[in-house]
């Protein structure tokens, strides 16, 4: 597909770009914090149940709040948003299983590869070449992530690590589809988010009803205390509802590569949350944090300069 065949997102002027960047950066912050929250309430036997609860908590509120706008979506927009929801369900499944089968530091390092996958995939789709400065900035950020995670100890690759790699690829696909599916262009972001989450929770509910997929959602919910419910609400409201609404909103106002680079700071915030939880970054980790921030700032300037 050529770049002429698919309209590029409308990019904000550089002086206003921070208005789009800030919500995306906040998504990276809450997603970084989600590693500890997810590990605190999820086990290998409760992954599907927790995902059902995580999505079902916010879905009724979204449906009621946006009912009128949902009714204005066309059949094509429902199909487009439903496809995005299927991809989203895959992201959450492999990512959550990955998190419970590997360390938080490994998860943060591997998921940051989305920063590299997205510009390369976008270049392949549009038949253009990413600028050297953008790729260098992304590489600098990844190098920083490598240093950042050394404080937690990068272990040998495991099944969880491979799942996180698949999740990084799925995230790339999701970002590109949000920018490229023509049927969802111009549709209300809240309505599209609602349909996506509805599609995902339907997938999780079907899996929960299947034998051998772990504890039932109501059984897991009954066993939750105040701490677990607080963690679930944080994952539902901030890491799911807020995060994917912002993604849908921002990807139309900037490039998928820029969104990916900002979300690539997620491991930095994950390390900060883990440090608050008792782990120390060390000298290498602190140096990595600086590189992540420097690489992100450089990449944002490169995106501004390369914008039409």
mmCIF file of C-alpha atoms in Angstrom:
data_model
loop_
_atom_site.group_PDB
_atom_site.id
_atom_site.type_symbol
_atom_site.label_atom_id
_atom_site.label_comp_id
_atom_site.label_asym_id
_atom_site.label_seq_id
_atom_site.Cartn_x
_atom_site.Cartn_y
_atom_site.Cartn_z
ATOM 1 C CA UNK A 1 0.000 0.000 0.000
ATOM 2 C CA UNK A 2 1.474 3.330 -1.017
ATOM 3 C CA UNK A 3 1.499 6.444 1.119
ATOM 4 C CA UNK A 4 -0.823 8.138 -1.397
ATOM 5 C CA UNK A 5 -3.456 5.447 -0.973
ATOM 6 C CA UNK A 6 -3.885 6.098 2.755
ATOM 7 C CA UNK A 7 -4.233 9.636 4.115
ATOM 8 C CA UNK A 8 -1.662 10.527 6.732
ATOM 9 C CA UNK A 9 -2.859 11.665 10.171
ATOM 10 C CA UNK A 10 -3.164 15.398 10.656
ATOM 11 C CA UNK A 11 -0.063 16.389 12.591
ATOM 12 C CA UNK A 12 -0.173 19.145 15.178
ATOM 13 C CA UNK A 13 2.157 22.130 14.845
ATOM 14 C CA UNK A 14 5.358 21.653 16.899
ATOM 15 C CA UNK A 15 4.409 24.346 19.386
ATOM 16 C CA UNK A 16 1.144 22.529 20.143
ATOM 17 C CA UNK A 17 2.466 18.990 19.898
ATOM 18 C CA UNK A 18 2.964 18.759 23.656
ATOM 19 C CA UNK A 19 -0.829 19.000 24.081
ATOM 20 C CA UNK A 20 -1.076 15.684 22.247
ATOM 21 C CA UNK A 21 2.110 14.231 23.726
ATOM 22 C CA UNK A 22 1.209 14.803 27.387
ATOM 23 C CA UNK A 23 -1.819 12.453 27.539
ATOM 24 C CA UNK A 24 0.182 9.767 25.695
ATOM 25 C CA UNK A 25 3.031 10.197 28.163
ATOM 26 C CA UNK A 26 0.533 9.807 31.026
ATOM 27 C CA UNK A 27 -0.567 6.539 29.422
ATOM 28 C CA UNK A 28 3.047 5.379 29.533
ATOM 29 C CA UNK A 29 3.150 6.304 33.241
ATOM 30 C CA UNK A 30 0.041 4.322 34.178
ATOM 31 C CA UNK A 31 1.033 1.389 31.981
ATOM 32 C CA UNK A 32 4.432 1.365 33.657
ATOM 33 C CA UNK A 33 2.692 1.235 37.027
ATOM 34 C CA UNK A 34 0.413 -1.552 35.823
ATOM 35 C CA UNK A 35 3.147 -4.207 36.035
ATOM 36 C CA UNK A 36 3.160 -4.199 39.817
ATOM 37 C CA UNK A 37 -0.631 -3.856 39.979
ATOM 38 C CA UNK A 38 -1.169 -6.798 37.638
ATOM 39 C CA UNK A 39 1.348 -8.977 39.445
ATOM 40 C CA UNK A 40 -0.347 -8.156 42.738
ATOM 41 C CA UNK A 41 -3.755 -9.500 41.717
ATOM 42 C CA UNK A 42 -3.019 -12.052 38.962
ATOM 43 C CA UNK A 43 -1.712 -15.621 38.957
ATOM 44 C CA UNK A 44 -1.282 -18.037 36.027
ATOM 45 C CA UNK A 45 -4.689 -19.528 36.933
ATOM 46 C CA UNK A 46 -6.609 -16.239 37.161
ATOM 47 C CA UNK A 47 -5.398 -14.371 34.039
ATOM 48 C CA UNK A 48 -8.626 -14.733 32.044
ATOM 49 C CA UNK A 49 -10.849 -14.073 35.061
ATOM 50 C CA UNK A 50 -8.984 -10.884 35.960
ATOM 51 C CA UNK A 51 -9.203 -9.695 32.354
ATOM 52 C CA UNK A 52 -12.972 -10.259 32.335
ATOM 53 C CA UNK A 53 -13.302 -8.256 35.546
ATOM 54 C CA UNK A 54 -10.893 -5.557 34.391
ATOM 55 C CA UNK A 55 -12.891 -4.828 31.234
ATOM 56 C CA UNK A 56 -16.384 -5.511 32.597
ATOM 57 C CA UNK A 57 -15.974 -2.927 35.367
ATOM 58 C CA UNK A 58 -15.761 0.013 32.946
ATOM 59 C CA UNK A 59 -17.789 -1.256 29.988
ATOM 60 C CA UNK A 60 -21.304 -0.546 31.408
ATOM 61 C CA UNK A 61 -20.302 3.001 32.337
ATOM 62 C CA UNK A 62 -18.963 3.597 28.834
ATOM 63 C CA UNK A 63 -22.040 2.132 27.174
ATOM 64 C CA UNK A 64 -24.437 4.284 29.206
ATOM 65 C CA UNK A 65 -22.402 7.473 28.829
ATOM 66 C CA UNK A 66 -21.964 7.096 25.084
ATOM 67 C CA UNK A 67 -25.203 5.356 24.116
ATOM 68 C CA UNK A 68 -26.419 8.113 21.777
ATOM 69 C CA UNK A 69 -23.111 8.317 19.970
ATOM 70 C CA UNK A 70 -22.872 4.543 19.752
ATOM 71 C CA UNK A 71 -26.166 4.516 17.846
ATOM 72 C CA UNK A 72 -24.699 6.854 15.225
ATOM 73 C CA UNK A 73 -21.891 4.443 14.276
ATOM 74 C CA UNK A 74 -22.287 2.846 10.890
ATOM 75 C CA UNK A 75 -22.054 -0.898 10.295
ATOM 76 C CA UNK A 76 -18.580 -0.413 8.803
ATOM 77 C CA UNK A 77 -17.450 1.526 11.879
ATOM 78 C CA UNK A 78 -18.746 -1.232 14.151
ATOM 79 C CA UNK A 79 -16.802 -3.787 12.129
ATOM 80 C CA UNK A 80 -13.629 -1.687 12.180
ATOM 81 C CA UNK A 81 -13.823 -1.082 15.917
ATOM 82 C CA UNK A 82 -14.656 -4.751 16.497
ATOM 83 C CA UNK A 83 -11.527 -5.782 14.600
ATOM 84 C CA UNK A 84 -9.465 -3.434 16.756
ATOM 85 C CA UNK A 85 -11.080 -5.028 19.804
ATOM 86 C CA UNK A 86 -10.035 -8.505 18.678
ATOM 87 C CA UNK A 87 -6.435 -7.320 18.326
ATOM 88 C CA UNK A 88 -6.723 -5.628 21.707
ATOM 89 C CA UNK A 89 -7.911 -8.856 23.341
ATOM 90 C CA UNK A 90 -4.883 -10.656 21.910
ATOM 91 C CA UNK A 91 -2.558 -7.975 23.277
ATOM 92 C CA UNK A 92 -3.954 -8.273 26.776
ATOM 93 C CA UNK A 93 -3.982 -12.053 26.784
ATOM 94 C CA UNK A 94 -0.375 -12.563 25.727
ATOM 95 C CA UNK A 95 0.877 -9.575 27.730
ATOM 96 C CA UNK A 96 -0.829 -10.631 30.964
ATOM 97 C CA UNK A 97 0.288 -14.242 30.632
ATOM 98 C CA UNK A 98 3.762 -12.905 29.844
ATOM 99 C CA UNK A 99 3.823 -10.695 32.929
ATOM 100 C CA UNK A 100 2.953 -13.545 35.267
ATOM 101 C CA UNK A 101 5.597 -15.797 33.689
ATOM 102 C CA UNK A 102 8.530 -13.375 33.658
ATOM 103 C CA UNK A 103 10.002 -10.547 35.684
ATOM 104 C CA UNK A 104 8.668 -6.994 35.508
ATOM 105 C CA UNK A 105 12.060 -5.806 34.250
ATOM 106 C CA UNK A 106 12.097 -8.339 31.421
ATOM 107 C CA UNK A 107 8.527 -7.416 30.512
ATOM 108 C CA UNK A 108 9.365 -3.718 30.401
ATOM 109 C CA UNK A 109 12.446 -4.256 28.260
ATOM 110 C CA UNK A 110 10.805 -6.512 25.700
ATOM 111 C CA UNK A 111 7.590 -4.501 25.322
ATOM 112 C CA UNK A 112 9.696 -1.410 24.573
ATOM 113 C CA UNK A 113 10.652 -3.006 21.263
ATOM 114 C CA UNK A 114 7.355 -1.587 20.014
ATOM 115 C CA UNK A 115 9.373 1.623 19.578
ATOM 116 C CA UNK A 116 11.399 -0.093 16.863
ATOM 117 C CA UNK A 117 8.683 -2.318 15.377
ATOM 118 C CA UNK A 118 6.205 0.510 14.754
ATOM 119 C CA UNK A 119 8.418 2.849 12.654
ATOM 120 C CA UNK A 120 9.660 -0.117 10.627
ATOM 121 C CA UNK A 121 6.143 -1.455 10.066
ATOM 122 C CA UNK A 122 4.826 2.009 9.238
ATOM 123 C CA UNK A 123 7.654 2.503 6.738
ATOM 124 C CA UNK A 124 6.852 -0.838 5.102
ATOM 125 C CA UNK A 125 3.152 0.023 4.805
ATOM 126 C CA UNK A 126 3.707 3.521 3.416
ATOM 127 C CA UNK A 127 6.779 2.539 1.380
ATOM 128 C CA UNK A 128 8.800 5.271 2.983
ATOM 129 C CA UNK A 129 12.016 5.206 4.951
ATOM 130 C CA UNK A 130 12.198 6.379 8.568
ATOM 131 C CA UNK A 131 14.645 9.206 9.077
ATOM 132 C CA UNK A 132 18.035 8.272 10.411
ATOM 133 C CA UNK A 133 17.635 10.601 13.369
ATOM 134 C CA UNK A 134 14.326 8.973 14.366
ATOM 135 C CA UNK A 135 15.791 5.476 14.235
ATOM 136 C CA UNK A 136 18.863 6.653 16.137
ATOM 137 C CA UNK A 137 16.630 8.203 18.794
ATOM 138 C CA UNK A 138 14.633 4.986 19.103
ATOM 139 C CA UNK A 139 17.871 3.008 19.342
ATOM 140 C CA UNK A 140 19.137 5.329 22.065
ATOM 141 C CA UNK A 141 15.917 4.791 24.003
ATOM 142 C CA UNK A 142 16.166 1.009 23.687
ATOM 143 C CA UNK A 143 19.807 1.155 24.822
ATOM 144 C CA UNK A 144 18.595 3.114 27.821
ATOM 145 C CA UNK A 145 15.949 0.499 28.543
ATOM 146 C CA UNK A 146 18.632 -2.208 28.454
ATOM 147 C CA UNK A 147 20.656 -0.346 31.071
ATOM 148 C CA UNK A 148 17.529 0.484 33.019
ATOM 149 C CA UNK A 149 16.536 -3.145 33.436
ATOM 150 C CA UNK A 150 19.960 -4.395 34.448
ATOM 151 C CA UNK A 151 19.318 -3.275 38.001
ATOM 152 C CA UNK A 152 16.517 -5.823 38.223
ATOM 153 C CA UNK A 153 18.582 -8.520 36.561
ATOM 154 C CA UNK A 154 17.827 -9.564 32.987
ATOM 155 C CA UNK A 155 17.353 -13.313 33.048
ATOM 156 C CA UNK A 156 17.593 -15.903 30.291
ATOM 157 C CA UNK A 157 14.666 -15.836 27.822
ATOM 158 C CA UNK A 158 11.630 -17.757 29.018
ATOM 159 C CA UNK A 159 8.133 -18.513 27.760
ATOM 160 C CA UNK A 160 7.003 -15.283 29.395
ATOM 161 C CA UNK A 161 9.668 -13.334 27.517
ATOM 162 C CA UNK A 162 8.481 -14.774 24.205
ATOM 163 C CA UNK A 163 4.902 -13.851 25.050
ATOM 164 C CA UNK A 164 6.000 -10.273 25.736
ATOM 165 C CA UNK A 165 7.697 -10.217 22.324
ATOM 166 C CA UNK A 166 4.413 -11.299 20.708
ATOM 167 C CA UNK A 167 2.645 -8.583 22.723
ATOM 168 C CA UNK A 168 5.051 -5.958 21.368
ATOM 169 C CA UNK A 169 4.258 -7.062 17.814
ATOM 170 C CA UNK A 170 0.535 -7.002 18.562
ATOM 171 C CA UNK A 171 0.796 -3.489 20.011
ATOM 172 C CA UNK A 172 2.471 -2.383 16.792
ATOM 173 C CA UNK A 173 -0.358 -3.879 14.740
ATOM 174 C CA UNK A 174 -2.969 -2.199 16.942
ATOM 175 C CA UNK A 175 -1.395 1.260 16.604
ATOM 176 C CA UNK A 176 -1.092 0.914 12.827
ATOM 177 C CA UNK A 177 -4.661 -0.335 12.427
ATOM 178 C CA UNK A 178 -6.028 2.570 14.469
ATOM 179 C CA UNK A 179 -4.367 4.954 12.027
ATOM 180 C CA UNK A 180 -5.119 2.988 8.837
ATOM 181 C CA UNK A 181 -8.627 1.499 9.051
ATOM 182 C CA UNK A 182 -10.638 3.869 6.894
ATOM 183 C CA UNK A 183 -14.012 2.860 8.328
ATOM 184 C CA UNK A 184 -13.191 4.332 11.755
ATOM 185 C CA UNK A 185 -11.889 7.635 10.453
ATOM 186 C CA UNK A 186 -13.944 10.533 11.773
ATOM 187 C CA UNK A 187 -15.883 8.354 14.227
ATOM 188 C CA UNK A 188 -16.252 9.375 17.856
ATOM 189 C CA UNK A 189 -13.247 8.192 19.882
ATOM 190 C CA UNK A 190 -15.341 7.299 22.956
ATOM 191 C CA UNK A 191 -17.706 5.151 20.890
ATOM 192 C CA UNK A 192 -14.823 3.358 19.185
ATOM 193 C CA UNK A 193 -13.174 2.718 22.553
ATOM 194 C CA UNK A 194 -16.442 1.275 23.895
ATOM 195 C CA UNK A 195 -16.819 -1.099 20.950
ATOM 196 C CA UNK A 196 -13.182 -2.181 21.245
ATOM 197 C CA UNK A 197 -13.495 -2.962 24.937
ATOM 198 C CA UNK A 198 -16.823 -4.705 24.353
ATOM 199 C CA UNK A 199 -15.270 -6.941 21.698
ATOM 200 C CA UNK A 200 -12.354 -7.745 23.979
ATOM 201 C CA UNK A 201 -14.495 -8.583 27.005
ATOM 202 C CA UNK A 202 -16.636 -10.860 24.805
ATOM 203 C CA UNK A 203 -13.474 -12.773 23.854
ATOM 204 C CA UNK A 204 -12.408 -13.029 27.500
ATOM 205 C CA UNK A 205 -15.889 -14.149 28.602
ATOM 206 C CA UNK A 206 -15.917 -16.916 25.993
ATOM 207 C CA UNK A 207 -12.498 -18.064 27.133
ATOM 208 C CA UNK A 208 -13.580 -17.958 30.793
ATOM 209 C CA UNK A 209 -16.518 -20.240 29.971
ATOM 210 C CA UNK A 210 -14.239 -22.778 28.301
ATOM 211 C CA UNK A 211 -12.856 -25.626 30.451
ATOM 212 C CA UNK A 212 -9.248 -25.462 31.567
ATOM 213 C CA UNK A 213 -8.858 -21.673 31.422
ATOM 214 C CA UNK A 214 -8.629 -21.110 35.160
ATOM 215 C CA UNK A 215 -10.898 -19.871 37.924
ATOM 216 C CA UNK A 216 -14.285 -18.308 37.113
ATOM 217 C CA UNK A 217 -14.451 -14.484 37.273
ATOM 218 C CA UNK A 218 -17.065 -14.469 40.061
ATOM 219 C CA UNK A 219 -14.937 -16.849 42.123
ATOM 220 C CA UNK A 220 -11.904 -14.605 41.761
ATOM 221 C CA UNK A 221 -13.982 -11.493 42.552
ATOM 222 C CA UNK A 222 -15.381 -13.103 45.692
ATOM 223 C CA UNK A 223 -11.849 -13.751 46.940
ATOM 224 C CA UNK A 224 -10.658 -10.166 46.419
ATOM 225 C CA UNK A 225 -10.007 -7.928 49.391
ATOM 226 C CA UNK A 226 -9.740 -4.137 49.466
ATOM 227 C CA UNK A 227 -6.170 -4.157 48.108
ATOM 228 C CA UNK A 228 -7.063 -6.411 45.169
ATOM 229 C CA UNK A 229 -10.131 -4.348 44.281
ATOM 230 C CA UNK A 230 -8.059 -1.168 44.397
ATOM 231 C CA UNK A 231 -5.566 -2.753 42.026
ATOM 232 C CA UNK A 232 -8.332 -3.947 39.701
ATOM 233 C CA UNK A 233 -9.969 -0.501 39.586
ATOM 234 C CA UNK A 234 -6.608 1.089 38.802
ATOM 235 C CA UNK A 235 -6.117 -1.358 35.928
ATOM 236 C CA UNK A 236 -9.689 -0.849 34.696
ATOM 237 C CA UNK A 237 -10.092 2.916 34.882
ATOM 238 C CA UNK A 238 -6.587 4.212 34.202
ATOM 239 C CA UNK A 239 -4.703 1.429 32.409
ATOM 240 C CA UNK A 240 -7.619 0.364 30.202
ATOM 241 C CA UNK A 241 -10.293 3.051 29.779
ATOM 242 C CA UNK A 242 -8.070 6.131 29.916
ATOM 243 C CA UNK A 243 -5.146 4.537 28.078
ATOM 244 C CA UNK A 244 -6.967 3.253 25.020
ATOM 245 C CA UNK A 245 -9.209 6.292 24.696
ATOM 246 C CA UNK A 246 -6.062 8.447 24.595
ATOM 247 C CA UNK A 247 -4.443 6.140 22.033
ATOM 248 C CA UNK A 248 -7.466 6.334 19.752
ATOM 249 C CA UNK A 249 -7.580 10.126 20.149
ATOM 250 C CA UNK A 250 -3.864 10.830 19.763
ATOM 251 C CA UNK A 251 -3.033 8.553 16.838
ATOM 252 C CA UNK A 252 -5.254 10.728 14.630
ATOM 253 C CA UNK A 253 -3.372 13.882 15.607
ATOM 254 C CA UNK A 254 0.180 12.622 15.281
ATOM 255 C CA UNK A 255 2.044 9.688 13.721
ATOM 256 C CA UNK A 256 1.968 6.066 14.939
ATOM 257 C CA UNK A 257 5.766 6.242 15.264
ATOM 258 C CA UNK A 258 5.585 9.265 17.560
ATOM 259 C CA UNK A 259 2.899 7.641 19.720
ATOM 260 C CA UNK A 260 5.003 4.477 19.908
ATOM 261 C CA UNK A 261 8.106 6.417 20.939
ATOM 262 C CA UNK A 262 6.263 8.175 23.762
ATOM 263 C CA UNK A 263 4.723 4.909 24.935
ATOM 264 C CA UNK A 264 8.239 3.498 24.810
ATOM 265 C CA UNK A 265 9.012 5.415 28.011
ATOM 266 C CA UNK A 266 6.782 2.888 29.782
ATOM 267 C CA UNK A 267 9.739 0.842 31.106
ATOM 268 C CA UNK A 268 11.107 3.998 32.759
ATOM 269 C CA UNK A 269 7.908 4.402 34.760
ATOM 270 C CA UNK A 270 7.767 0.671 35.407
ATOM 271 C CA UNK A 271 11.260 0.862 36.900
ATOM 272 C CA UNK A 272 10.203 3.849 39.008
ATOM 273 C CA UNK A 273 7.217 1.916 40.347
ATOM 274 C CA UNK A 274 9.380 -1.130 41.048
ATOM 275 C CA UNK A 275 11.931 1.093 42.806
ATOM 276 C CA UNK A 276 9.154 2.492 44.995
ATOM 277 C CA UNK A 277 8.190 -1.096 45.694
ATOM 278 C CA UNK A 278 11.667 -1.802 47.054
ATOM 279 C CA UNK A 279 14.001 -2.482 44.102
ATOM 280 C CA UNK A 280 16.983 -0.205 43.506
ATOM 281 C CA UNK A 281 17.919 1.029 40.031
ATOM 282 C CA UNK A 282 21.627 1.366 40.669
ATOM 283 C CA UNK A 283 24.065 3.441 38.599
ATOM 284 C CA UNK A 284 23.342 1.578 35.339
ATOM 285 C CA UNK A 285 19.615 1.925 35.838
ATOM 286 C CA UNK A 286 19.870 5.662 36.484
ATOM 287 C CA UNK A 287 22.011 6.078 33.352
ATOM 288 C CA UNK A 288 19.430 4.102 31.385
ATOM 289 C CA UNK A 289 16.641 6.370 32.617
ATOM 290 C CA UNK A 290 18.528 9.402 31.319
ATOM 291 C CA UNK A 291 19.041 7.736 27.927
ATOM 292 C CA UNK A 292 15.349 6.860 27.645
ATOM 293 C CA UNK A 293 14.324 10.459 28.297
ATOM 294 C CA UNK A 294 17.008 11.839 25.950
ATOM 295 C CA UNK A 295 16.071 9.419 23.179
ATOM 296 C CA UNK A 296 12.369 10.223 23.538
ATOM 297 C CA UNK A 297 12.984 13.989 23.381
ATOM 298 C CA UNK A 298 15.228 13.561 20.326
ATOM 299 C CA UNK A 299 12.686 11.357 18.598
ATOM 300 C CA UNK A 300 9.901 13.874 19.203
ATOM 301 C CA UNK A 301 11.968 16.639 17.613
ATOM 302 C CA UNK A 302 12.731 14.347 14.665
ATOM 303 C CA UNK A 303 9.019 13.646 14.224
ATOM 304 C CA UNK A 304 8.289 17.383 14.246
ATOM 305 C CA UNK A 305 10.969 18.078 11.634
ATOM 306 C CA UNK A 306 9.783 15.229 9.438
ATOM 307 C CA UNK A 307 6.125 16.248 9.571
ATOM 308 C CA UNK A 308 4.672 17.632 6.326
#
